[in-house]
Coordinates of C-alpha atoms in Angstrom, one line a residue:
M379 CA 123.6 138.4 78.0
A380 CA 123.6 136.9 81.3
T381 CA 122.4 133.8 82.5
P382 CA 119.5 134.1 84.4
A383 CA 119.9 133.4 88.5
G384 CA 118.5 130.3 90.0
R385 CA 116.0 129.9 92.2
P386 CA 116.8 129.7 95.9
A387 CA 116.2 126.4 98.4
A388 CA 116.0 126.1 101.8
F389 CA 119.2 123.3 102.8
F390 CA 118.1 121.9 107.2
D391 CA 119.9 119.2 108.3
L392 CA 117.9 117.2 110.1
D393 CA 119.2 115.6 113.9
K394 CA 119.2 118.8 116.1
T395 CA 118.3 121.2 113.9
I396 CA 114.7 119.3 112.4
I397 CA 114.6 117.1 115.3
A398 CA 116.0 117.1 119.1
R399 CA 118.0 113.6 118.8
S400 CA 120.1 111.5 116.3
S401 CA 117.4 110.1 114.0
T402 CA 119.8 106.5 113.5
L403 CA 119.6 106.2 117.1
A404 CA 116.2 107.6 117.6
F405 CA 115.1 104.2 115.8
S406 CA 117.1 102.1 118.0
K407 CA 114.1 100.6 120.5
S408 CA 112.1 99.4 117.3
L409 CA 114.5 98.1 115.6
F410 CA 115.4 96.5 118.6
A411 CA 111.8 94.7 119.7
E412 CA 111.9 93.5 115.5
G413 CA 115.2 91.7 116.4
L414 CA 117.6 92.9 114.3
L415 CA 119.9 94.6 117.2
S416 CA 121.2 93.2 120.2
R417 CA 120.5 94.6 123.6
R418 CA 124.5 94.7 123.4
A419 CA 124.3 97.4 119.9
V420 CA 121.2 99.3 121.7
L421 CA 122.9 100.1 125.0
R422 CA 126.1 100.6 123.0
S423 CA 123.7 103.3 120.1
A424 CA 122.7 104.7 124.0
Y425 CA 125.9 105.6 124.7
A426 CA 126.1 106.8 122.0
Q427 CA 123.5 109.4 122.2
L428 CA 124.6 110.7 125.1
V429 CA 128.0 111.4 123.4
F430 CA 126.1 113.2 120.6
S431 CA 123.5 114.4 122.4
T432 CA 126.6 116.3 125.0
G433 CA 128.5 117.8 121.6
G434 CA 131.2 115.6 121.8
A435 CA 131.1 113.9 118.8
D436 CA 133.9 114.6 116.7
H437 CA 134.6 113.9 113.2
D438 CA 136.7 110.9 114.2
M439 CA 134.0 109.2 116.1
L440 CA 131.5 110.3 113.6
E441 CA 133.7 108.3 110.9
K442 CA 133.3 105.2 113.7
M443 CA 129.8 105.5 114.0
R444 CA 129.6 104.8 110.1
D445 CA 131.7 102.0 109.7
E446 CA 129.7 100.0 112.9
I447 CA 126.1 100.9 111.9
S448 CA 127.6 99.8 108.2
A449 CA 128.9 96.3 109.9
M450 CA 125.9 96.1 112.3
V451 CA 123.6 96.2 109.0
T452 CA 125.7 93.8 107.0
G453 CA 122.8 91.5 106.0
W454 CA 119.1 93.0 106.9
D455 CA 116.5 92.8 105.1
A456 CA 116.1 96.4 103.5
V457 CA 112.0 95.8 102.9
T458 CA 112.1 94.6 106.3
V459 CA 114.2 97.9 107.7
R460 CA 111.8 100.9 105.6
Q461 CA 108.6 99.5 107.1
I462 CA 109.6 99.4 110.6
V463 CA 111.1 102.9 110.1
R464 CA 107.4 103.6 108.8
E465 CA 105.7 101.6 111.1
A466 CA 107.4 103.5 114.0
L467 CA 107.8 107.0 112.0
H468 CA 105.0 108.9 114.1
D469 CA 106.1 107.6 117.4
V470 CA 109.4 107.7 117.4
I471 CA 109.9 111.2 115.5
E472 CA 106.9 113.5 116.2
P473 CA 108.1 114.3 119.3
L474 CA 111.7 115.1 118.5
V475 CA 110.7 117.7 115.9
Y476 CA 111.1 121.2 117.0
S477 CA 108.2 124.0 116.6
E478 CA 110.1 126.6 115.7
A479 CA 111.9 125.0 113.0
L480 CA 108.3 123.6 111.2
D481 CA 107.5 127.5 111.1
L482 CA 110.5 127.8 109.0
I483 CA 110.2 125.2 106.7
E484 CA 106.8 126.6 106.1
E485 CA 107.5 130.1 105.4
H486 CA 110.0 128.6 103.3
R487 CA 108.0 126.8 101.6
E488 CA 104.7 129.6 101.0
S489 CA 108.2 131.6 99.7
G490 CA 108.2 129.3 97.2
H491 CA 111.7 127.9 98.7
D492 CA 112.7 123.8 97.9
V493 CA 113.3 122.4 101.1
I494 CA 115.5 119.6 101.2
I495 CA 116.5 117.6 104.4
V496 CA 119.9 117.1 104.3
S497 CA 121.5 114.4 106.8
A498 CA 124.1 111.8 107.4
S499 CA 121.5 109.2 108.2
G500 CA 120.4 106.7 106.0
T501 CA 118.1 106.8 103.5
E502 CA 115.2 104.5 104.5
M503 CA 115.0 106.8 107.6
V504 CA 115.8 110.2 106.0
E505 CA 113.4 110.1 103.2
P506 CA 110.0 109.0 105.2
I507 CA 110.7 112.3 107.8
A508 CA 111.5 114.8 105.1
E509 CA 108.0 113.1 103.7
M510 CA 106.3 113.7 106.4
L511 CA 107.1 117.0 106.5
G512 CA 106.4 117.8 103.6
A513 CA 110.2 118.1 102.1
T514 CA 110.6 119.0 98.7
H515 CA 114.2 116.1 98.3
A516 CA 116.0 114.5 101.0
I517 CA 120.0 113.9 100.0
A518 CA 121.1 111.3 103.1
T519 CA 123.7 108.2 103.0
R520 CA 123.0 105.7 101.2
L521 CA 123.6 101.7 102.0
E522 CA 124.1 99.0 98.7
E523 CA 121.8 96.6 98.2
V524 CA 122.9 93.1 96.6
D525 CA 119.4 91.0 96.7
G526 CA 117.0 92.7 98.5
R527 CA 119.6 92.3 101.8
Y528 CA 122.3 95.4 102.9
S529 CA 125.5 94.4 101.4
G530 CA 128.0 96.7 104.4
R531 CA 128.9 99.2 101.1
V532 CA 128.1 102.4 101.9
L533 CA 127.5 103.6 98.2
H534 CA 127.2 107.6 99.3
Y535 CA 128.0 108.8 102.9
S536 CA 126.2 112.1 103.8
Y537 CA 128.6 113.7 106.0
G538 CA 130.7 117.0 105.7
P539 CA 132.4 117.7 102.1
N540 CA 129.9 114.9 100.6
K541 CA 126.9 116.8 101.5
V542 CA 128.2 119.7 99.0
T543 CA 128.8 117.3 96.3
A544 CA 125.2 116.1 96.6
M545 CA 124.0 120.0 97.4
R546 CA 125.7 121.1 94.4
E547 CA 124.8 117.8 92.4
L548 CA 120.9 118.7 92.8
A549 CA 121.8 122.4 92.6
E550 CA 122.4 121.5 88.8
L551 CA 119.5 118.9 88.3
E552 CA 116.8 121.6 89.7
G553 CA 118.3 124.6 89.3
Y554 CA 118.8 126.2 92.2
D555 CA 120.9 129.1 93.0
L556 CA 123.3 128.2 95.8
E557 CA 124.4 131.9 96.3
R558 CA 120.7 133.4 96.7
S559 CA 119.9 129.3 99.1
F560 CA 119.7 129.3 102.7
G561 CA 121.8 126.5 105.2
Y562 CA 120.8 125.2 108.4
S563 CA 122.6 123.0 110.3
D564 CA 123.8 122.5 114.5
S565 CA 126.4 120.9 113.8
E566 CA 130.6 122.2 113.2
T567 CA 131.1 118.9 110.8
D568 CA 128.7 121.0 108.3
I569 CA 130.6 124.5 108.3
P570 CA 131.2 123.3 104.4
M571 CA 127.0 122.8 103.9
L572 CA 126.8 126.1 105.8
E573 CA 129.9 128.1 103.6
A574 CA 128.1 126.7 100.6
V575 CA 124.6 128.7 100.3
G576 CA 124.4 132.6 100.4
H577 CA 122.6 132.9 103.7
P578 CA 123.6 130.4 106.9
F579 CA 122.3 130.0 110.2
A580 CA 123.5 128.2 113.5
V581 CA 120.6 126.4 115.0
N582 CA 121.6 125.5 118.6
P583 CA 125.5 125.4 117.4
D584 CA 127.7 123.3 119.1
K585 CA 131.0 124.7 120.2
G586 CA 132.7 124.8 116.6
L587 CA 130.3 126.2 114.8
R588 CA 129.5 129.0 117.4
R589 CA 132.2 130.3 117.6
R590 CA 132.9 130.5 113.3
A591 CA 129.2 131.4 113.3
T592 CA 130.5 134.6 115.8
E593 CA 133.4 135.0 113.0
E594 CA 131.6 135.1 110.3
G595 CA 128.3 137.1 111.8
W596 CA 125.9 134.3 111.2
P597 CA 123.1 134.3 112.9
I598 CA 122.3 132.1 115.8
L599 CA 119.0 130.6 115.9
T600 CA 117.7 128.3 118.9
F601 CA 115.0 125.9 118.9
E602 CA 113.9 124.5 121.7
R603 CA 109.9 124.0 121.8
P604 CA 108.9 120.0 120.5
T605 CA 105.7 119.9 118.9
A606 CA 102.5 118.0 118.3
L607 CA 103.5 117.0 114.7
R608 CA 99.8 115.4 114.0
S609 CA 98.1 118.6 114.8
R610 CA 99.8 120.1 111.9
L611 CA 99.9 117.9 109.5
V612 CA 97.4 117.8 106.7
P613 CA 96.8 114.9 103.4
E614 CA 98.7 116.3 100.1
S615 CA 95.9 114.7 98.4
T616 CA 93.5 112.5 98.4
T617 CA 95.9 109.7 97.2
G618 CA 97.7 110.0 100.5
K619 CA 101.1 110.4 98.7
A620 CA 102.5 112.8 101.4
M621 CA 102.1 115.1 104.2
A622 CA 102.5 118.5 104.0
L623 CA 102.2 121.1 107.1
G624 CA 99.3 123.7 107.2
G625 CA 97.1 125.3 109.7
I626 CA 99.9 127.6 110.6
A627 CA 98.2 130.1 112.6
A628 CA 98.5 133.8 112.2
S629 CA 99.5 134.8 115.5
A630 CA 103.7 133.2 115.1
S631 CA 105.1 132.9 118.7
L632 CA 107.8 136.1 119.9
L633 CA 110.3 133.6 118.5
A634 CA 108.8 132.8 115.1
L635 CA 108.5 136.4 114.7
G636 CA 112.4 136.7 115.6
I637 CA 113.3 134.0 113.4
T638 CA 111.0 135.0 110.2
A639 CA 112.8 138.8 110.5
A640 CA 116.4 136.9 110.9
V641 CA 115.5 135.6 107.2
R642 CA 114.0 138.7 105.8
R643 CA 117.6 140.3 106.9
R644 CA 119.3 138.6 105.3
T645 CA 117.0 138.1 102.4
S646 CA 116.7 141.7 102.1
R647 CA 121.3 142.0 100.9
P648 CA 122.2 142.3 98.0
A649 CA 122.8 139.3 96.3

């Protein structure tokens, strides 16, 4: 007797796929204002953001950024960091969210697909963003805490092949069929993540990913319109536990319709 197929899910990279810049670097000013970052660290993060935004952040640089961030946060109070992130969340992240990404997330939710945010940024930043977007789960980098402070040890670096390992573990736990699932990313470093699903999409791809997507025939999507996020969010329940996407107008833009058509074309292919 054949084993029933699992259900599909949608896996989204965060930086430059859902939002227009690095989520970690986006919070640097808030962390500086609270005295956790020095002026020199802020300037270095601004430079890193410039490199990131121009597509110059390769594997070695991202590994170096991981080590530097790990060293920088050693000794920080974890509760304080979470509070800073949540207080700054809407002001920092809301202007950066692509409207096209929200349309696509909502389409997956309406199709009954769980939405999972997969990011190399820390859980302290990724989980609140995922909650704000109405995502089901978040996969992110985890730092060790000792007596409420970061020790500097990285428990899980959610980058490259490590993302795939976490995706497979979550799929096993939740009953997802990765062959029926969708993946979205902008970066060549996420090719393993896109190869792990049956329906990969390149979003605002860097040169390496664009080349691979062209070779493999993966759809290429362009997200470029920031949105007024608060106008599209409604409370999920009276408890205010999470924010869910809602109020999508029936008249979608031509670009959103193009995304919908691409998703349906991919979904209609034989399993």
